[in-house]
Short mmCIF file of C-alpha atoms in Angstrom, two decimals:
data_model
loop_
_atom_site.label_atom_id
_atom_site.label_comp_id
_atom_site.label_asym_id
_atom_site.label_seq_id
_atom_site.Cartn_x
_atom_site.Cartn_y
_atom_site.Cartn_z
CA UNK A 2 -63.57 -11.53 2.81
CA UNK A 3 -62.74 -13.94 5.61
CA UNK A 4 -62.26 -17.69 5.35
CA UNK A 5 -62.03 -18.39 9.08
CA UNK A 6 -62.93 -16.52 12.40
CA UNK A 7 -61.55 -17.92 15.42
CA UNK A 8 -63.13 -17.33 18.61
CA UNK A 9 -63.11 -17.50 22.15
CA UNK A 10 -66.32 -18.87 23.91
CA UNK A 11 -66.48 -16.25 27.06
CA UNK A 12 -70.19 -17.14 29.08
CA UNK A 13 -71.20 -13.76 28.58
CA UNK A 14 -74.91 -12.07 28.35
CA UNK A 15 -76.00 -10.02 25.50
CA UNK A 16 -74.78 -6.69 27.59
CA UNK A 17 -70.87 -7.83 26.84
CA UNK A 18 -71.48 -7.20 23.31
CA UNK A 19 -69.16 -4.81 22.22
CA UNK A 20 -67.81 -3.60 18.15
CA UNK A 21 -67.31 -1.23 15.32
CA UNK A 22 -70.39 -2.54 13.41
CA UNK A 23 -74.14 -0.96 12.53
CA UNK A 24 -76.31 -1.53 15.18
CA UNK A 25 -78.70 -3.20 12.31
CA UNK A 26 -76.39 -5.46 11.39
CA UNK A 27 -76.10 -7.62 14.66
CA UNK A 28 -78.42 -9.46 16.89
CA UNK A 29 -77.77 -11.18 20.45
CA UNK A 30 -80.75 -12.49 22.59
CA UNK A 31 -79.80 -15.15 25.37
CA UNK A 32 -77.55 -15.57 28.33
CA UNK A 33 -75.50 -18.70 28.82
CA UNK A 34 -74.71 -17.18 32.11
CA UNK A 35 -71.22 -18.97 32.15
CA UNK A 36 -72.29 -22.51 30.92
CA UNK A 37 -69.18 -24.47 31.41
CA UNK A 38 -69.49 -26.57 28.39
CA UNK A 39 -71.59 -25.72 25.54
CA UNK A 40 -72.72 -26.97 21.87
CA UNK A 41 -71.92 -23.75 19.57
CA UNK A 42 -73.13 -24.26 16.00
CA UNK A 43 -71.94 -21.43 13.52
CA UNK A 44 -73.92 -21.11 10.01
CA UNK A 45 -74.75 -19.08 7.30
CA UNK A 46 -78.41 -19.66 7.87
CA UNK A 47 -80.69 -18.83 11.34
CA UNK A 48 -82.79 -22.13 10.71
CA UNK A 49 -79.90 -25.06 11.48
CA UNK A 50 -83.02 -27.19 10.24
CA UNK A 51 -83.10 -26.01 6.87
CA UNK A 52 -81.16 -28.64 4.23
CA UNK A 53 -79.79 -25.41 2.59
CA UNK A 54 -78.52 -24.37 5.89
CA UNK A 55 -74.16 -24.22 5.61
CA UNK A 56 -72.60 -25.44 9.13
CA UNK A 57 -69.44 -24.09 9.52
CA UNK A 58 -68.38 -25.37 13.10
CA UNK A 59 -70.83 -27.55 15.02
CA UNK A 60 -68.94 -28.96 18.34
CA UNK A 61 -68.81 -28.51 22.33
CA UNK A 62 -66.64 -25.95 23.61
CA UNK A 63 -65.70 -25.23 27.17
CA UNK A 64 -65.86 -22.18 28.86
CA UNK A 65 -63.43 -19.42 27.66
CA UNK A 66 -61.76 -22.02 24.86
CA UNK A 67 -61.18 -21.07 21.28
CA UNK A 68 -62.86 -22.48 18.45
CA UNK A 69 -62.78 -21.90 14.64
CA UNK A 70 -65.39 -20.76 12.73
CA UNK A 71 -64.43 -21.67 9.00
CA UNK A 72 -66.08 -21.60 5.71
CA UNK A 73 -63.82 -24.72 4.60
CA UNK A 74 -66.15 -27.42 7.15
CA UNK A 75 -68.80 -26.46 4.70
CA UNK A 76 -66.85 -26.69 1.41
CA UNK A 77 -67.35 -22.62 0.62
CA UNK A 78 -64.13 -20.86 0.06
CA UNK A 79 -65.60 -18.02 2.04
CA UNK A 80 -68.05 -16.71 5.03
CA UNK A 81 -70.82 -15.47 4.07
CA UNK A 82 -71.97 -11.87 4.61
CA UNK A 83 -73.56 -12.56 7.90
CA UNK A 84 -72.92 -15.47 10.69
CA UNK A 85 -75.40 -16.99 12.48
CA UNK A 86 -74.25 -18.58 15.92
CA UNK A 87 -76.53 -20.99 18.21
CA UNK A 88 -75.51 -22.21 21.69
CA UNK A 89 -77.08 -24.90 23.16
CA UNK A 90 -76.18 -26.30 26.78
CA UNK A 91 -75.56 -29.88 26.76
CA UNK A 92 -79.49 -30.57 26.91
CA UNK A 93 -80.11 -29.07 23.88
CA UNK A 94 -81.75 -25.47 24.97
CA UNK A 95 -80.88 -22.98 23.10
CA UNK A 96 -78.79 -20.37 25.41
CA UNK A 97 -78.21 -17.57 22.82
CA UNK A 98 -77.93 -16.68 19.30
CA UNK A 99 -76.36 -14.09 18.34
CA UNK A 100 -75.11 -12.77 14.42
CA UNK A 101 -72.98 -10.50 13.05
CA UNK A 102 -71.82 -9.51 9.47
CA UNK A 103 -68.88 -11.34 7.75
CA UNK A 104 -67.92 -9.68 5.06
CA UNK A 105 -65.86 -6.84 4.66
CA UNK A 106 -68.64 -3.69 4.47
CA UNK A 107 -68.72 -4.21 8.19
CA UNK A 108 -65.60 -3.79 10.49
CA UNK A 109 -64.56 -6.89 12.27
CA UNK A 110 -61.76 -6.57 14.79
CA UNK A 111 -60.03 -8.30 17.11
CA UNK A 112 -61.84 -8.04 20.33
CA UNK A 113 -64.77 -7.18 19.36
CA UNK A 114 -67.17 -9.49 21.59
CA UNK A 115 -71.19 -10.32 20.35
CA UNK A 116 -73.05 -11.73 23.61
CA UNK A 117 -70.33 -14.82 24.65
CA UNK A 118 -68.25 -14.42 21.61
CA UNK A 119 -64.94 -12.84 21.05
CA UNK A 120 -63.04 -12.39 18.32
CA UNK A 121 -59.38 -13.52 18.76
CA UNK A 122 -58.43 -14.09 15.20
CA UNK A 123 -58.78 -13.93 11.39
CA UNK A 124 -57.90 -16.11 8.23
CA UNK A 125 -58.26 -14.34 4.96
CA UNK A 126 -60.11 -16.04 2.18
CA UNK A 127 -57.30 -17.27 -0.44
#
């Protein structure tokens, strides 16, 4: 299981998505179509409303910066077996969401992109 998922923020559509996992297990809808700053939320949870909802990383990111996503801002130990990302531009539309799974029955390399996300890196969970 992973603690931490960094990422790179790339602009990309849906169509750039690109990994080793089940078709099922990953969603994209959205284009930020190269937003040059964004708000990125990353949760455990689709509904960012809900009180039960676990944020992860919640912040602005510029176009093709690294973030972290990590189970730590939440107090979990862990990501959970799927990832639910939101990017907003700096209005507050939603751009895209995308998911993918988290845990280690899916592959997760680096590299592999889902809509504007890439994976560049990996922290284990202790």
């Amino acid at each position: 299981k992973l603690r931490a998922l960094a990422m790179e923020y790339t602009g990309d559509g849906c169509d750039a998505t690109s990994h080793g996992q089940k078709t099922d297990k990953v969603s994209c809808s959205g284009d930020p179509m190269d937003e040059m700053m964004v708000r990125i939320v990353a949760a455990d949870k689709q509904d960012l409303g809900n009180s039960k909802t676990k944020v992860w990383f919640d912040d602005v990111v510029e176009l093709n910066d690294e973030f972290e996503i990590d189970a730590a801002n939440a107090g979990d130990d862990g990501l959970k077996s799927v990832t639910y990302v939101t990017i907003f531009n700096m209005n507050g539309d939603v751009l895209q969401t995308a998911n993918f799974h988290t845990s280690c029955s899916q592959p997760l390399r680096l590299g592999d992109q889902f809509g504007s996300l890439s994976v560049t890196g990996s922290t284990p969970k202790n």
